[in-house]
Tab-separated table of C-alpha atoms in Angstrom:
chain	number	residue	atom	x	y	z
L	25	MET	CA	-78.296	6.284	49.293
L	26	ALA	CA	-78.974	7.864	52.680
L	27	PHE	CA	-76.446	7.436	55.460
L	28	GLU	CA	-77.199	4.898	58.181
L	29	ASN	CA	-75.298	4.452	61.411
L	30	PRO	CA	-73.993	0.994	62.284
L	31	ASP	CA	-76.482	-1.073	64.247
L	32	ARG	CA	-76.348	-1.152	68.035
L	33	GLU	CA	-74.415	-4.446	68.103
L	34	GLN	CA	-71.686	-2.973	65.888
L	35	ILE	CA	-71.527	0.189	68.014
L	36	LYS	CA	-71.211	-1.976	71.119
L	37	GLU	CA	-68.254	-3.829	69.547
L	38	ILE	CA	-66.616	-0.522	68.592
L	39	LEU	CA	-66.876	0.719	72.170
L	40	GLU	CA	-65.682	-2.584	73.679
L	41	GLN	CA	-62.582	-2.554	71.477
L	42	ALA	CA	-61.783	1.157	71.810
L	43	GLY	CA	-58.896	2.371	73.905
L	44	ASN	CA	-57.720	5.752	72.638
L	45	ILE	CA	-60.395	8.308	71.833
L	46	ALA	CA	-59.223	11.594	70.322
L	47	VAL	CA	-61.789	14.277	71.145
L	48	VAL	CA	-61.671	17.047	68.542
L	49	GLY	CA	-63.021	20.294	69.925
L	50	LEU	CA	-62.688	19.252	73.563
L	51	SER	CA	-63.177	22.342	75.713
L	52	ASP	CA	-61.133	23.086	78.822
L	53	LYS	CA	-64.281	24.542	80.433
L	54	SER	CA	-65.919	22.007	82.749
L	55	ASP	CA	-69.448	23.282	82.052
L	56	ARG	CA	-69.236	22.466	78.314
L	57	THR	CA	-70.834	19.331	76.913
L	58	SER	CA	-67.578	18.161	75.299
L	59	TYR	CA	-65.802	18.311	78.655
L	60	MET	CA	-68.594	16.505	80.518
L	61	VAL	CA	-68.848	13.736	77.906
L	62	ALA	CA	-65.058	13.255	77.743
L	63	ALA	CA	-64.757	13.208	81.538
L	64	ALA	CA	-67.493	10.566	81.804
L	65	MET	CA	-65.809	8.415	79.149
L	66	GLN	CA	-62.460	8.815	80.891
L	67	GLN	CA	-64.013	7.659	84.173
L	68	LYS	CA	-65.246	4.532	82.373
L	69	GLY	CA	-61.679	3.663	81.448
L	70	TYR	CA	-61.236	5.107	77.969
L	71	ARG	CA	-58.072	7.075	77.234
L	72	ILE	CA	-59.158	10.556	76.195
L	73	ILE	CA	-56.754	12.540	74.009
L	74	PRO	CA	-57.782	16.210	73.695
L	75	VAL	CA	-57.478	17.958	70.314
L	76	ASN	CA	-57.949	21.711	70.441
L	77	PRO	CA	-55.558	24.193	68.798
L	78	ALA	CA	-56.837	27.020	71.036
L	79	VAL	CA	-55.808	25.294	74.291
L	80	GLN	CA	-52.255	24.720	75.498
L	81	GLY	CA	-51.247	22.331	78.270
L	82	GLU	CA	-53.687	19.739	79.553
L	83	ILE	CA	-57.384	18.940	79.693
L	84	LEU	CA	-58.550	16.138	81.995
L	85	GLU	CA	-54.874	15.611	82.914
L	86	GLU	CA	-54.036	14.666	79.316
L	87	LYS	CA	-51.754	16.607	76.973
L	88	VAL	CA	-53.681	18.691	74.435
L	89	TYR	CA	-52.729	18.392	70.753
L	90	ALA	CA	-53.363	21.050	68.119
L	91	SER	CA	-54.374	18.469	65.496
L	92	LEU	CA	-54.941	14.753	65.065
L	93	SER	CA	-51.680	14.421	63.123
L	94	ASP	CA	-49.743	15.682	66.164
L	95	ILE	CA	-50.821	12.693	68.282
L	96	PRO	CA	-47.905	10.215	68.518
L	97	GLU	CA	-49.980	7.068	69.096
L	98	PRO	CA	-52.768	5.120	67.366
L	99	ILE	CA	-56.333	6.393	67.660
L	100	ASP	CA	-59.350	4.104	67.741
L	101	ILE	CA	-62.141	6.692	67.694
L	102	VAL	CA	-62.071	10.316	66.561
L	103	ASN	CA	-64.966	11.850	68.506
L	104	VAL	CA	-65.920	15.238	67.057
L	105	PHE	CA	-67.408	18.241	68.849
L	106	ARG	CA	-67.200	20.722	65.951
L	107	ARG	CA	-69.873	22.244	63.745
L	108	SER	CA	-70.786	20.209	60.683
L	109	GLU	CA	-68.984	22.511	58.240
L	110	HIS	CA	-65.668	21.779	59.990
L	111	THR	CA	-66.004	17.999	59.916
L	112	PRO	CA	-64.782	17.195	56.369
L	113	GLU	CA	-61.291	18.413	57.286
L	114	VAL	CA	-61.415	16.369	60.509
L	115	ALA	CA	-62.469	13.335	58.451
L	116	ARG	CA	-59.511	13.797	56.081
L	117	GLU	CA	-57.128	13.980	59.010
L	118	ALA	CA	-58.736	10.934	60.659
L	119	VAL	CA	-58.127	8.971	57.449
L	120	GLN	CA	-54.511	10.192	57.260
L	121	ILE	CA	-53.703	9.028	60.802
L	122	GLY	CA	-55.352	5.632	60.302
L	123	ALA	CA	-58.120	6.016	62.875
L	124	LYS	CA	-60.748	3.280	62.946
L	125	VAL	CA	-63.900	5.296	63.613
L	126	LEU	CA	-65.145	8.833	62.907
L	127	TRP	CA	-67.831	9.655	65.468
L	128	LEU	CA	-69.760	12.910	65.066
L	129	GLN	CA	-71.537	13.846	68.276
L	130	GLN	CA	-75.276	14.323	68.634
L	131	GLY	CA	-76.546	17.138	66.418
L	132	ILE	CA	-73.580	16.897	64.023
L	133	VAL	CA	-74.184	15.484	60.539
L	134	SER	CA	-72.037	15.826	57.429
L	135	GLU	CA	-72.561	13.638	54.390
L	136	GLU	CA	-69.238	14.944	53.018
L	137	ALA	CA	-67.296	14.005	56.160
L	138	GLY	CA	-69.053	10.635	56.242
L	139	SER	CA	-68.092	9.905	52.642
L	140	ILE	CA	-64.472	10.967	53.153
L	141	ALA	CA	-64.133	8.758	56.232
L	142	ALA	CA	-65.971	5.761	54.748
L	143	GLU	CA	-63.922	5.908	51.541
L	144	GLY	CA	-60.826	5.993	53.754
L	145	GLY	CA	-61.876	2.781	55.500
L	146	LEU	CA	-63.296	4.236	58.708
L	147	THR	CA	-66.562	3.262	60.330
L	148	VAL	CA	-68.753	6.365	60.545
L	149	ILE	CA	-71.228	7.271	63.263
L	150	MET	CA	-73.138	10.560	63.120
L	151	ASP	CA	-75.616	12.414	65.307
L	152	ARG	CA	-75.092	10.114	68.283
L	153	CYS	CA	-73.655	10.846	71.719
L	154	ILE	CA	-70.797	8.475	72.537
L	155	LYS	CA	-71.521	8.723	76.280
L	156	VAL	CA	-75.201	7.848	75.824
L	157	GLU	CA	-74.377	4.919	73.529
L	158	ASP	CA	-71.758	3.642	75.991
L	159	SER	CA	-74.220	3.885	78.911
L	160	ILE	CA	-77.004	2.117	76.996
L	161	LEU	CA	-74.840	-0.626	75.478
L	162	LEU	CA	-72.207	-1.260	78.133
L	163	GLY	CA	-73.794	0.072	81.323
L	164	LYS	CA	-71.697	0.574	84.440
L	165	ARG	CA	-68.147	-0.732	84.375
């Protein structure tokens, strides 16, 4: 059976209930899409937790973690800015930490990652931009 994203009403509920969003692959370069999307979400009130093993210190004034398992608090959404072939491992880690949602950004699709996350009890969203969905469904806050 082909993968289908949750409907817009379900995505709206996910966003309304989300607090902590771990952004895997968040760049420290302000001209990168991951940085711009995370900054916009942070300005809307979401807590952005950067995950990038290549960056030390902070991004968007938040401590950077090398992996999801290093984060000492609960995660609602794991938002992924990594190529598709890297997402199954991210999905496994998202399941291990008890995240609620695995969200692969626009242009990123992995049936394997989707299956891993879904079997682990996570809601899966693929090939959608979290910032665009938030703007469409929740507007200005």
